[in-house]
Tab-separated table of N, CA and C in Angstrom:
chain	number	residue	atom	x	y	z
A	572	UNK	N	-18.113	9.228	-18.715
A	572	UNK	CA	-17.506	8.018	-19.232
A	572	UNK	C	-16.051	7.887	-18.786
A	573	UNK	N	-15.424	9.021	-18.516
A	573	UNK	CA	-14.013	9.026	-18.129
A	573	UNK	C	-13.769	8.304	-16.803
A	574	UNK	N	-14.739	8.356	-15.902
A	574	UNK	CA	-14.559	7.775	-14.574
A	574	UNK	C	-15.240	6.425	-14.403
A	575	UNK	N	-15.916	5.940	-15.430
A	575	UNK	CA	-16.645	4.681	-15.324
A	575	UNK	C	-15.700	3.496	-15.182
A	576	UNK	N	-14.693	3.421	-16.047
A	576	UNK	CA	-13.767	2.288	-15.999
A	576	UNK	C	-12.946	2.259	-14.709
A	577	UNK	N	-12.363	3.400	-14.282
A	577	UNK	CA	-11.626	3.342	-13.002
A	577	UNK	C	-12.518	2.966	-11.817
A	578	UNK	N	-13.745	3.450	-11.816
A	578	UNK	CA	-14.658	3.105	-10.720
A	578	UNK	C	-14.978	1.612	-10.740
A	579	UNK	N	-15.166	1.078	-11.930
A	579	UNK	CA	-15.432	-0.356	-12.057
A	579	UNK	C	-14.251	-1.178	-11.557
A	580	UNK	N	-13.042	-0.804	-11.963
A	580	UNK	CA	-11.832	-1.512	-11.521
A	580	UNK	C	-11.698	-1.437	-10.010
A	581	UNK	N	-11.911	-0.260	-9.447
A	581	UNK	CA	-11.816	-0.090	-8.001
A	581	UNK	C	-12.849	-0.945	-7.278
A	582	UNK	N	-14.063	-0.994	-7.796
A	582	UNK	CA	-15.117	-1.813	-7.200
A	582	UNK	C	-14.756	-3.296	-7.240
A	583	UNK	N	-14.258	-3.764	-8.379
A	583	UNK	CA	-13.888	-5.178	-8.510
A	583	UNK	C	-12.746	-5.524	-7.554
A	584	UNK	N	-11.704	-4.672	-7.508
A	584	UNK	CA	-10.570	-4.945	-6.617
A	584	UNK	C	-10.987	-4.914	-5.148
A	585	UNK	N	-11.827	-3.965	-4.779
A	585	UNK	CA	-12.305	-3.888	-3.396
A	585	UNK	C	-13.123	-5.125	-3.037
A	586	UNK	N	-13.952	-5.564	-3.966
A	586	UNK	CA	-14.742	-6.775	-3.725
A	586	UNK	C	-13.836	-7.997	-3.578
A	587	UNK	N	-12.845	-8.130	-4.457
A	587	UNK	CA	-11.907	-9.253	-4.351
A	587	UNK	C	-11.097	-9.191	-3.059
A	588	UNK	N	-10.669	-7.987	-2.675
A	588	UNK	CA	-9.864	-7.825	-1.461
A	588	UNK	C	-10.637	-8.223	-0.215
A	589	UNK	N	-11.903	-7.821	-0.156
A	589	UNK	CA	-12.687	-8.043	1.064
A	589	UNK	C	-13.407	-9.388	1.088
A	590	UNK	N	-13.380	-10.119	-0.010
A	590	UNK	CA	-14.037	-11.430	-0.016
A	590	UNK	C	-13.022	-12.543	-0.259
A	591	UNK	N	-12.574	-12.701	-1.475
A	591	UNK	CA	-11.681	-13.804	-1.834
A	591	UNK	C	-10.339	-13.730	-1.113
A	592	UNK	N	-9.649	-12.590	-1.217
A	592	UNK	CA	-8.317	-12.483	-0.624
A	592	UNK	C	-8.361	-12.349	0.899
A	593	UNK	N	-9.497	-11.984	1.461
A	593	UNK	CA	-9.619	-11.935	2.916
A	593	UNK	C	-9.673	-13.339	3.515
A	594	UNK	N	-10.111	-14.299	2.704
A	594	UNK	CA	-10.208	-15.678	3.185
A	594	UNK	C	-8.963	-16.507	2.898
A	595	UNK	N	-8.124	-16.057	1.955
A	595	UNK	CA	-6.900	-16.789	1.630
A	595	UNK	C	-5.802	-16.416	2.618
A	596	UNK	N	-5.212	-17.427	3.210
A	596	UNK	CA	-4.179	-17.218	4.222
A	596	UNK	C	-2.881	-17.848	3.743
A	597	UNK	N	-1.831	-17.034	3.637
A	597	UNK	CA	-0.517	-17.523	3.234
A	597	UNK	C	0.455	-17.292	4.381
A	598	UNK	N	0.835	-18.348	5.077
A	598	UNK	CA	1.770	-18.266	6.201
A	598	UNK	C	1.292	-17.263	7.265
A	599	UNK	N	-0.010	-17.198	7.465
A	599	UNK	CA	-0.566	-16.285	8.457
A	599	UNK	C	-0.722	-14.855	7.976
A	600	UNK	N	-0.559	-14.608	6.674
A	600	UNK	CA	-0.673	-13.262	6.120
A	600	UNK	C	-1.694	-13.259	4.986
A	601	UNK	N	-2.269	-12.107	4.743
A	601	UNK	CA	-3.257	-11.932	3.680
A	601	UNK	C	-2.649	-11.102	2.553
A	602	UNK	N	-3.120	-11.335	1.346
A	602	UNK	CA	-2.678	-10.550	0.193
A	602	UNK	C	-3.292	-9.146	0.267
A	603	UNK	N	-2.652	-8.193	-0.384
A	603	UNK	CA	-3.149	-6.814	-0.426
A	603	UNK	C	-3.131	-6.337	-1.877
A	604	UNK	N	-4.158	-6.733	-2.641
A	604	UNK	CA	-4.193	-6.336	-4.042
A	604	UNK	C	-4.621	-4.885	-4.226
A	605	UNK	N	-5.226	-4.296	-3.202
A	605	UNK	CA	-5.565	-2.869	-3.298
A	605	UNK	C	-4.290	-2.023	-3.327
A	606	UNK	N	-3.232	-2.486	-2.697
A	606	UNK	CA	-1.950	-1.784	-2.740
A	606	UNK	C	-1.330	-1.860	-4.133
A	607	UNK	N	-1.666	-2.892	-4.879
A	607	UNK	CA	-1.116	-3.053	-6.223
A	607	UNK	C	-1.644	-2.005	-7.196
A	608	UNK	N	-2.845	-1.504	-6.985
A	608	UNK	CA	-3.425	-0.511	-7.898
A	608	UNK	C	-2.608	0.784	-7.949
A	609	UNK	N	-2.270	1.423	-6.825
A	609	UNK	CA	-1.431	2.624	-6.936
A	609	UNK	C	-0.014	2.332	-7.433
A	610	UNK	N	0.486	1.132	-7.190
A	610	UNK	CA	1.805	0.767	-7.707
A	610	UNK	C	1.752	0.721	-9.233
A	611	UNK	N	0.762	0.029	-9.782
A	611	UNK	CA	0.623	-0.056	-11.240
A	611	UNK	C	0.315	1.311	-11.845
A	612	UNK	N	-0.480	2.125	-11.159
A	612	UNK	CA	-0.783	3.468	-11.656
A	612	UNK	C	0.466	4.340	-11.640
A	613	UNK	N	1.298	4.206	-10.624
A	613	UNK	CA	2.543	4.962	-10.563
A	613	UNK	C	3.520	4.544	-11.641
A	614	UNK	N	3.570	3.254	-11.934
A	614	UNK	CA	4.446	2.757	-13.002
A	614	UNK	C	3.978	3.288	-14.348
A	615	UNK	N	2.673	3.247	-14.595
A	615	UNK	CA	2.128	3.661	-15.893
A	615	UNK	C	2.001	5.162	-16.062
A	616	UNK	N	1.583	5.864	-15.011
A	616	UNK	CA	1.224	7.266	-15.181
A	616	UNK	C	2.060	8.268	-14.426
A	617	UNK	N	3.043	7.813	-13.654
A	617	UNK	CA	3.896	8.744	-12.934
A	617	UNK	C	3.417	9.022	-11.525
A	618	UNK	N	4.115	9.966	-10.883
A	618	UNK	CA	3.897	10.204	-9.451
A	618	UNK	C	2.527	10.797	-9.145
A	619	UNK	N	2.029	11.707	-9.978
A	619	UNK	CA	0.724	12.301	-9.691
A	619	UNK	C	-0.391	11.272	-9.781
A	620	UNK	N	-0.366	10.483	-10.843
A	620	UNK	CA	-1.397	9.454	-10.995
A	620	UNK	C	-1.279	8.412	-9.891
A	621	UNK	N	-0.056	8.013	-9.549
A	621	UNK	CA	0.132	7.042	-8.477
A	621	UNK	C	-0.397	7.547	-7.147
A	622	UNK	N	-0.140	8.820	-6.849
A	622	UNK	CA	-0.614	9.397	-5.590
A	622	UNK	C	-2.138	9.532	-5.569
A	623	UNK	N	-2.715	9.983	-6.674
A	623	UNK	CA	-4.179	10.166	-6.727
A	623	UNK	C	-4.890	8.824	-6.603
A	624	UNK	N	-4.437	7.849	-7.370
A	624	UNK	CA	-5.052	6.514	-7.302
A	624	UNK	C	-4.796	5.882	-5.936
A	625	UNK	N	-3.623	6.131	-5.365
A	625	UNK	CA	-3.342	5.625	-4.023
A	625	UNK	C	-4.295	6.196	-2.987
A	626	UNK	N	-4.536	7.504	-3.078
A	626	UNK	CA	-5.453	8.128	-2.128
A	626	UNK	C	-6.873	7.584	-2.293
A	627	UNK	N	-7.337	7.509	-3.532
A	627	UNK	CA	-8.717	7.051	-3.770
A	627	UNK	C	-8.888	5.590	-3.364
A	628	UNK	N	-7.947	4.730	-3.759
A	628	UNK	CA	-8.086	3.315	-3.399
A	628	UNK	C	-7.928	3.108	-1.894
A	629	UNK	N	-7.019	3.857	-1.277
A	629	UNK	CA	-6.841	3.739	0.168
A	629	UNK	C	-8.046	4.234	0.946
A	630	UNK	N	-8.606	5.356	0.513
A	630	UNK	CA	-9.787	5.887	1.197
A	630	UNK	C	-10.979	4.948	1.036
A	631	UNK	N	-11.102	4.353	-0.133
A	631	UNK	CA	-12.171	3.379	-0.358
A	631	UNK	C	-12.022	2.194	0.589
A	632	UNK	N	-10.806	1.710	0.739
A	632	UNK	CA	-10.563	0.601	1.665
A	632	UNK	C	-10.783	1.039	3.112
A	633	UNK	N	-10.405	2.278	3.439
A	633	UNK	CA	-10.636	2.803	4.790
A	633	UNK	C	-12.117	2.796	5.151
A	634	UNK	N	-12.968	3.081	4.186
A	634	UNK	CA	-14.403	3.151	4.450
A	634	UNK	C	-15.032	1.776	4.626
A	635	UNK	N	-14.343	0.731	4.179
A	635	UNK	CA	-14.879	-0.623	4.266
A	635	UNK	C	-14.294	-1.402	5.439
A	636	UNK	N	-13.008	-1.231	5.701
A	636	UNK	CA	-12.320	-1.996	6.741
A	636	UNK	C	-12.573	-1.352	8.103
A	637	UNK	N	-12.922	-2.174	9.065
A	637	UNK	CA	-13.161	-1.688	10.422
A	637	UNK	C	-11.932	-1.961	11.282
A	638	UNK	N	-11.691	-1.108	12.259
A	638	UNK	CA	-10.587	-1.317	13.182
A	638	UNK	C	-9.382	-0.434	12.919
A	639	UNK	N	-9.414	0.300	11.833
A	639	UNK	CA	-8.336	1.255	11.555
A	639	UNK	C	-8.957	2.638	11.405
A	640	UNK	N	-8.205	3.670	11.759
A	640	UNK	CA	-8.747	5.027	11.603
A	640	UNK	C	-8.893	5.398	10.124
A	641	UNK	N	-9.876	6.214	9.836
A	641	UNK	CA	-10.065	6.682	8.471
A	641	UNK	C	-8.853	7.499	8.051
A	642	UNK	N	-8.307	7.147	6.902
A	642	UNK	CA	-7.116	7.804	6.398
A	642	UNK	C	-5.873	6.956	6.529
A	643	UNK	N	-5.965	5.853	7.248
A	643	UNK	CA	-4.813	4.966	7.451
A	643	UNK	C	-4.303	4.423	6.115
A	644	UNK	N	-5.165	3.748	5.378
A	644	UNK	CA	-4.762	3.205	4.083
A	644	UNK	C	-4.563	4.317	3.057
A	645	UNK	N	-5.365	5.355	3.128
A	645	UNK	CA	-5.244	6.455	2.162
A	645	UNK	C	-3.865	7.093	2.222
A	646	UNK	N	-3.369	7.353	3.407
A	646	UNK	CA	-2.046	7.967	3.545
A	646	UNK	C	-0.943	7.011	3.085
A	647	UNK	N	-1.013	5.766	3.517
A	647	UNK	CA	0.008	4.793	3.137
A	647	UNK	C	0.044	4.544	1.638
A	648	UNK	N	-1.113	4.340	1.016
A	648	UNK	CA	-1.170	4.071	-0.420
A	648	UNK	C	-0.769	5.293	-1.236
A	649	UNK	N	-1.104	6.491	-0.750
A	649	UNK	CA	-0.698	7.715	-1.448
A	649	UNK	C	0.817	7.825	-1.483
A	650	UNK	N	1.453	7.592	-0.360
A	650	UNK	CA	2.917	7.649	-0.307
A	650	UNK	C	3.553	6.624	-1.245
A	651	UNK	N	3.034	5.413	-1.242
A	651	UNK	CA	3.596	4.362	-2.100
A	651	UNK	C	3.403	4.707	-3.572
A	652	UNK	N	2.210	5.124	-3.962
A	652	UNK	CA	1.956	5.472	-5.362
A	652	UNK	C	2.826	6.617	-5.835
A	653	UNK	N	3.018	7.614	-4.980
A	653	UNK	CA	3.853	8.766	-5.336
A	653	UNK	C	5.316	8.355	-5.494
A	654	UNK	N	5.830	7.579	-4.559
A	654	UNK	CA	7.235	7.173	-4.606
A	654	UNK	C	7.498	6.252	-5.797
A	655	UNK	N	6.583	5.338	-6.091
A	655	UNK	CA	6.751	4.475	-7.265
A	655	UNK	C	6.757	5.308	-8.540
A	656	UNK	N	5.846	6.266	-8.633
A	656	UNK	CA	5.807	7.131	-9.809
A	656	UNK	C	7.075	7.949	-9.970
A	657	UNK	N	7.622	8.429	-8.864
A	657	UNK	CA	8.890	9.172	-8.922
A	657	UNK	C	10.032	8.266	-9.353
A	658	UNK	N	10.078	7.074	-8.822
A	658	UNK	CA	11.159	6.145	-9.145
A	658	UNK	C	11.087	5.706	-10.604
A	659	UNK	N	9.894	5.534	-11.126
A	659	UNK	CA	9.742	5.073	-12.502
A	659	UNK	C	10.037	6.160	-13.527
A	660	UNK	N	10.042	7.416	-13.116
A	660	UNK	CA	10.309	8.508	-14.056
A	660	UNK	C	11.714	8.414	-14.627
A	661	UNK	N	12.661	7.905	-13.869
A	661	UNK	CA	14.042	7.826	-14.332
A	661	UNK	C	14.459	6.458	-14.827
A	662	UNK	N	13.506	5.533	-14.973
A	662	UNK	CA	13.833	4.165	-15.360
A	662	UNK	C	13.343	3.906	-16.779
A	663	UNK	N	14.200	3.352	-17.603
A	663	UNK	CA	13.784	2.925	-18.928
A	663	UNK	C	12.951	1.659	-18.793
A	664	UNK	N	11.898	1.570	-19.559
A	664	UNK	CA	11.004	0.415	-19.465
A	664	UNK	C	11.303	-0.611	-20.565
A	665	UNK	N	12.551	-0.914	-20.777
A	665	UNK	CA	12.928	-1.813	-21.854
A	665	UNK	C	12.705	-3.276	-21.486
A	666	UNK	N	12.805	-3.624	-20.247
A	666	UNK	CA	12.695	-5.026	-19.843
A	666	UNK	C	11.368	-5.277	-19.141
A	667	UNK	N	10.803	-6.454	-19.370
A	667	UNK	CA	9.515	-6.811	-18.785
A	667	UNK	C	9.611	-6.985	-17.285
A	668	UNK	N	10.767	-7.320	-16.769
A	668	UNK	CA	10.911	-7.654	-15.356
A	668	UNK	C	11.036	-6.415	-14.463
A	669	UNK	N	11.265	-5.240	-15.036
A	669	UNK	CA	11.412	-4.033	-14.211
A	669	UNK	C	10.138	-3.738	-13.403
A	670	UNK	N	8.935	-3.791	-14.003
A	670	UNK	CA	7.737	-3.599	-13.177
A	670	UNK	C	7.553	-4.678	-12.107
A	671	UNK	N	7.998	-5.896	-12.399
A	671	UNK	CA	7.875	-6.991	-11.423
A	671	UNK	C	8.743	-6.704	-10.203
A	672	UNK	N	9.988	-6.316	-10.456
A	672	UNK	CA	10.893	-5.981	-9.354
A	672	UNK	C	10.393	-4.749	-8.610
A	673	UNK	N	9.884	-3.768	-9.357
A	673	UNK	CA	9.342	-2.556	-8.732
A	673	UNK	C	8.157	-2.894	-7.833
A	674	UNK	N	7.258	-3.731	-8.327
A	674	UNK	CA	6.093	-4.118	-7.524
A	674	UNK	C	6.506	-4.888	-6.278
A	675	UNK	N	7.502	-5.749	-6.407
A	675	UNK	CA	7.983	-6.506	-5.251
A	675	UNK	C	8.504	-5.551	-4.177
A	676	UNK	N	9.412	-4.654	-4.574
A	676	UNK	CA	9.992	-3.720	-3.609
A	676	UNK	C	8.977	-2.736	-3.056
A	677	UNK	N	8.110	-2.222	-3.932
A	677	UNK	CA	7.115	-1.240	-3.494
A	677	UNK	C	6.080	-1.868	-2.567
A	678	UNK	N	5.740	-3.122	-2.795
A	678	UNK	CA	4.778	-3.795	-1.917
A	678	UNK	C	5.354	-4.014	-0.526
A	679	UNK	N	6.606	-4.454	-0.470
A	679	UNK	CA	7.255	-4.620	0.836
A	679	UNK	C	7.377	-3.266	1.532
A	680	UNK	N	7.761	-2.233	0.766
A	680	UNK	CA	7.835	-0.880	1.314
A	680	UNK	C	6.458	-0.401	1.784
A	681	UNK	N	5.420	-0.750	1.039
A	681	UNK	CA	4.061	-0.355	1.416
A	681	UNK	C	3.611	-0.969	2.726
A	682	UNK	N	3.962	-2.224	2.951
A	682	UNK	CA	3.593	-2.880	4.215
A	682	UNK	C	4.297	-2.187	5.383
A	683	UNK	N	5.563	-1.889	5.217
A	683	UNK	CA	6.306	-1.184	6.273
A	683	UNK	C	5.750	0.227	6.462
A	684	UNK	N	5.409	0.897	5.375
A	684	UNK	CA	4.826	2.247	5.454
A	684	UNK	C	3.522	2.225	6.232
A	685	UNK	N	2.675	1.236	5.975
A	685	UNK	CA	1.424	1.132	6.727
A	685	UNK	C	1.695	0.889	8.214
A	686	UNK	N	2.713	0.111	8.530
A	686	UNK	CA	3.062	-0.108	9.939
A	686	UNK	C	3.536	1.185	10.587
A	687	UNK	N	4.332	1.975	9.867
A	687	UNK	CA	4.813	3.259	10.406
A	687	UNK	C	3.651	4.228	10.584
A	688	UNK	N	2.778	4.311	9.585
A	688	UNK	CA	1.598	5.188	9.695
A	688	UNK	C	0.738	4.752	10.875
A	689	UNK	N	0.550	3.446	11.016
A	689	UNK	CA	-0.225	2.941	12.146
A	689	UNK	C	0.403	3.282	13.479
A	690	UNK	N	1.720	3.223	13.556
A	690	UNK	CA	2.417	3.586	14.796
A	690	UNK	C	2.179	5.055	15.133
A	691	UNK	N	2.256	5.926	14.112
A	691	UNK	CA	1.999	7.351	14.345
A	691	UNK	C	0.550	7.611	14.754
A	692	UNK	N	-0.366	6.768	14.278
A	692	UNK	CA	-1.774	6.943	14.612
A	692	UNK	C	-2.163	6.248	15.912
A	693	UNK	N	-1.197	5.589	16.554
A	693	UNK	CA	-1.467	4.969	17.842
A	693	UNK	C	-1.925	3.529	17.783
A	694	UNK	N	-1.816	2.891	16.642
A	694	UNK	CA	-2.173	1.476	16.550
A	694	UNK	C	-1.024	0.636	17.100
A	695	UNK	N	-1.334	-0.302	17.951
A	695	UNK	CA	-0.308	-1.122	18.599
A	695	UNK	C	-0.191	-2.480	17.922
A	696	UNK	N	0.959	-3.095	18.069
A	696	UNK	CA	1.166	-4.458	17.611
A	696	UNK	C	1.493	-4.611	16.141
A	697	UNK	N	1.835	-3.539	15.458
A	697	UNK	CA	2.133	-3.638	14.035
A	697	UNK	C	3.589	-4.000	13.760
A	698	UNK	N	4.485	-3.620	14.663
A	698	UNK	CA	5.899	-3.939	14.485
A	698	UNK	C	6.243	-5.187	15.283
A	699	UNK	N	6.341	-6.303	14.577
A	699	UNK	CA	6.773	-7.552	15.180
A	699	UNK	C	7.382	-8.426	14.084
A	700	UNK	N	7.770	-9.623	14.413
A	700	UNK	CA	8.395	-10.510	13.423
A	700	UNK	C	7.440	-10.871	12.294
A	701	UNK	N	6.176	-10.890	12.587
A	701	UNK	CA	5.177	-11.252	11.572
A	701	UNK	C	5.117	-10.214	10.453
A	702	UNK	N	5.591	-8.997	10.705
A	702	UNK	CA	5.615	-7.957	9.671
A	702	UNK	C	6.480	-8.398	8.491
A	703	UNK	N	7.567	-9.108	8.748
A	703	UNK	CA	8.411	-9.619	7.665
A	703	UNK	C	7.666	-10.632	6.808
A	704	UNK	N	6.890	-11.502	7.437
A	704	UNK	CA	6.096	-12.484	6.701
A	704	UNK	C	5.036	-11.788	5.857
A	705	UNK	N	4.366	-10.818	6.450
A	705	UNK	CA	3.338	-10.076	5.716
A	705	UNK	C	3.956	-9.362	4.520
A	706	UNK	N	5.071	-8.697	4.748
A	706	UNK	CA	5.746	-7.989	3.659
A	706	UNK	C	6.160	-8.925	2.539
A	707	UNK	N	6.681	-10.096	2.891
A	707	UNK	CA	7.107	-11.067	1.874
A	707	UNK	C	5.922	-11.612	1.092
A	708	UNK	N	4.838	-11.950	1.779
A	708	UNK	CA	3.655	-12.498	1.107
A	708	UNK	C	3.056	-11.465	0.163
A	709	UNK	N	2.864	-10.251	0.639
A	709	UNK	CA	2.286	-9.193	-0.195
A	709	UNK	C	3.199	-8.896	-1.381
A	710	UNK	N	4.503	-8.861	-1.151
A	710	UNK	CA	5.449	-8.558	-2.228
A	710	UNK	C	5.424	-9.636	-3.307
A	711	UNK	N	5.419	-10.904	-2.918
A	711	UNK	CA	5.425	-11.994	-3.904
A	711	UNK	C	4.123	-12.017	-4.700
A	712	UNK	N	2.991	-11.890	-4.021
A	712	UNK	CA	1.699	-11.923	-4.719
A	712	UNK	C	1.571	-10.726	-5.661
A	713	UNK	N	1.924	-9.536	-5.196
A	713	UNK	CA	1.799	-8.350	-6.045
A	713	UNK	C	2.783	-8.386	-7.210
A	714	UNK	N	3.975	-8.931	-7.000
A	714	UNK	CA	4.929	-9.064	-8.108
A	714	UNK	C	4.376	-10.020	-9.163
A	715	UNK	N	3.683	-11.057	-8.729
A	715	UNK	CA	3.105	-12.014	-9.674
A	715	UNK	C	1.926	-11.415	-10.443
A	716	UNK	N	1.224	-10.467	-9.843
A	716	UNK	CA	0.017	-9.902	-10.462
A	716	UNK	C	0.237	-8.549	-11.130
A	717	UNK	N	1.433	-7.982	-11.074
A	717	UNK	CA	1.624	-6.616	-11.554
A	717	UNK	C	1.456	-6.484	-13.068
A	718	UNK	N	1.904	-7.446	-13.842
A	718	UNK	CA	1.780	-7.315	-15.301
A	718	UNK	C	0.320	-7.308	-15.751
A	719	UNK	N	-0.538	-8.233	-15.255
A	719	UNK	CA	-1.956	-8.103	-15.602
A	719	UNK	C	-2.585	-6.814	-15.056
A	720	UNK	N	-2.162	-6.391	-13.860
A	720	UNK	CA	-2.723	-5.165	-13.285
A	720	UNK	C	-2.327	-3.949	-14.117
A	721	UNK	N	-1.130	-3.940	-14.668
A	721	UNK	CA	-0.721	-2.822	-15.517
A	721	UNK	C	-1.581	-2.751	-16.778
A	722	UNK	N	-1.969	-3.895	-17.322
A	722	UNK	CA	-2.875	-3.891	-18.479
A	722	UNK	C	-4.238	-3.346	-18.091
A	723	UNK	N	-4.711	-3.707	-16.901
A	723	UNK	CA	-5.995	-3.184	-16.413
A	723	UNK	C	-5.915	-1.677	-16.227
A	724	UNK	N	-4.811	-1.193	-15.666
A	724	UNK	CA	-4.640	0.248	-15.453
A	724	UNK	C	-4.574	0.985	-16.787
A	725	UNK	N	-3.843	0.433	-17.757
A	725	UNK	CA	-3.778	1.074	-19.084
A	725	UNK	C	-5.147	1.113	-19.746
A	726	UNK	N	-5.964	0.075	-19.550
A	726	UNK	CA	-7.304	0.035	-20.124
A	726	UNK	C	-8.232	1.032	-19.429
A	727	UNK	N	-8.152	1.085	-18.121
A	727	UNK	CA	-9.116	1.894	-17.369
A	727	UNK	C	-8.702	3.349	-17.200
A	728	UNK	N	-7.400	3.623	-17.221
A	728	UNK	CA	-6.905	4.979	-16.991
A	728	UNK	C	-5.815	5.329	-17.998
A	729	UNK	N	-6.160	5.471	-19.274
A	729	UNK	CA	-5.120	5.786	-20.253
A	729	UNK	C	-4.532	7.168	-19.999
A	730	UNK	N	-3.237	7.304	-20.289
A	730	UNK	CA	-2.549	8.584	-20.119
A	730	UNK	C	-2.896	9.460	-21.318
A	731	UNK	N	-3.415	10.661	-21.040
A	731	UNK	CA	-3.840	11.587	-22.080
A	731	UNK	C	-3.026	12.873	-21.941
A	732	UNK	N	-2.532	13.402	-23.067
A	732	UNK	CA	-1.795	14.666	-23.039
A	732	UNK	C	-2.773	15.825	-22.954
A	733	UNK	N	-2.261	17.023	-22.789
A	733	UNK	CA	-3.119	18.212	-22.717
A	733	UNK	C	-3.897	18.447	-24.012
A	734	UNK	N	-3.330	18.006	-25.132
A	734	UNK	CA	-4.015	18.184	-26.406
A	734	UNK	C	-5.089	17.124	-26.638
A	735	UNK	N	-5.208	16.168	-25.726
A	735	UNK	CA	-6.246	15.149	-25.837
A	735	UNK	C	-5.784	13.881	-26.508
A	736	UNK	N	-4.512	13.745	-26.817
A	736	UNK	CA	-3.997	12.537	-27.443
A	736	UNK	C	-3.619	11.495	-26.401
A	737	UNK	N	-3.841	10.251	-26.775
A	737	UNK	CA	-3.422	9.153	-25.899
A	737	UNK	C	-1.941	8.927	-26.058
A	738	UNK	N	-1.260	8.705	-24.932
A	738	UNK	CA	0.165	8.420	-24.941
A	738	UNK	C	0.334	6.914	-25.020
A	739	UNK	N	1.083	6.415	-26.012
A	739	UNK	CA	1.283	4.958	-26.081
A	739	UNK	C	2.145	4.485	-24.922
A	740	UNK	N	1.745	3.327	-24.333
A	740	UNK	CA	2.507	2.768	-23.222
A	740	UNK	C	3.035	1.410	-23.561
């Protein structure tokens, strides 16, 4: 039962990413809601949860998307989830807009990270002017969706202490 909700969320997001959001075009760029999952997990659960969810969601996307080497999204999403979780450890969560700003910056950073990973893996054509448009589109969409995504993450992956108690978020 522990893995049913996260698997369901991952399945729904993967389906939305590869169907609905694959057809929506914003200034020549596509949204990346799969990148939002490790960002929200890192905000809610810290660096370990962000990295684990980043790896799982990235690997799932790697297995579905053709044209990129296996591990491309997994490595990029793992790095983003880990860094967001580290950054959120020292931030007070008093204001509602902090996750929005975090998602905006982390999404833009994630797009650049994927371009760097792709360059190391030998993928050509990732660094061009269009990268700025892609980063802006992904950042704006993910910033708009981060608050609902954080509720989904809290529902599907509650933080549990070693004693088995739920941590209020």
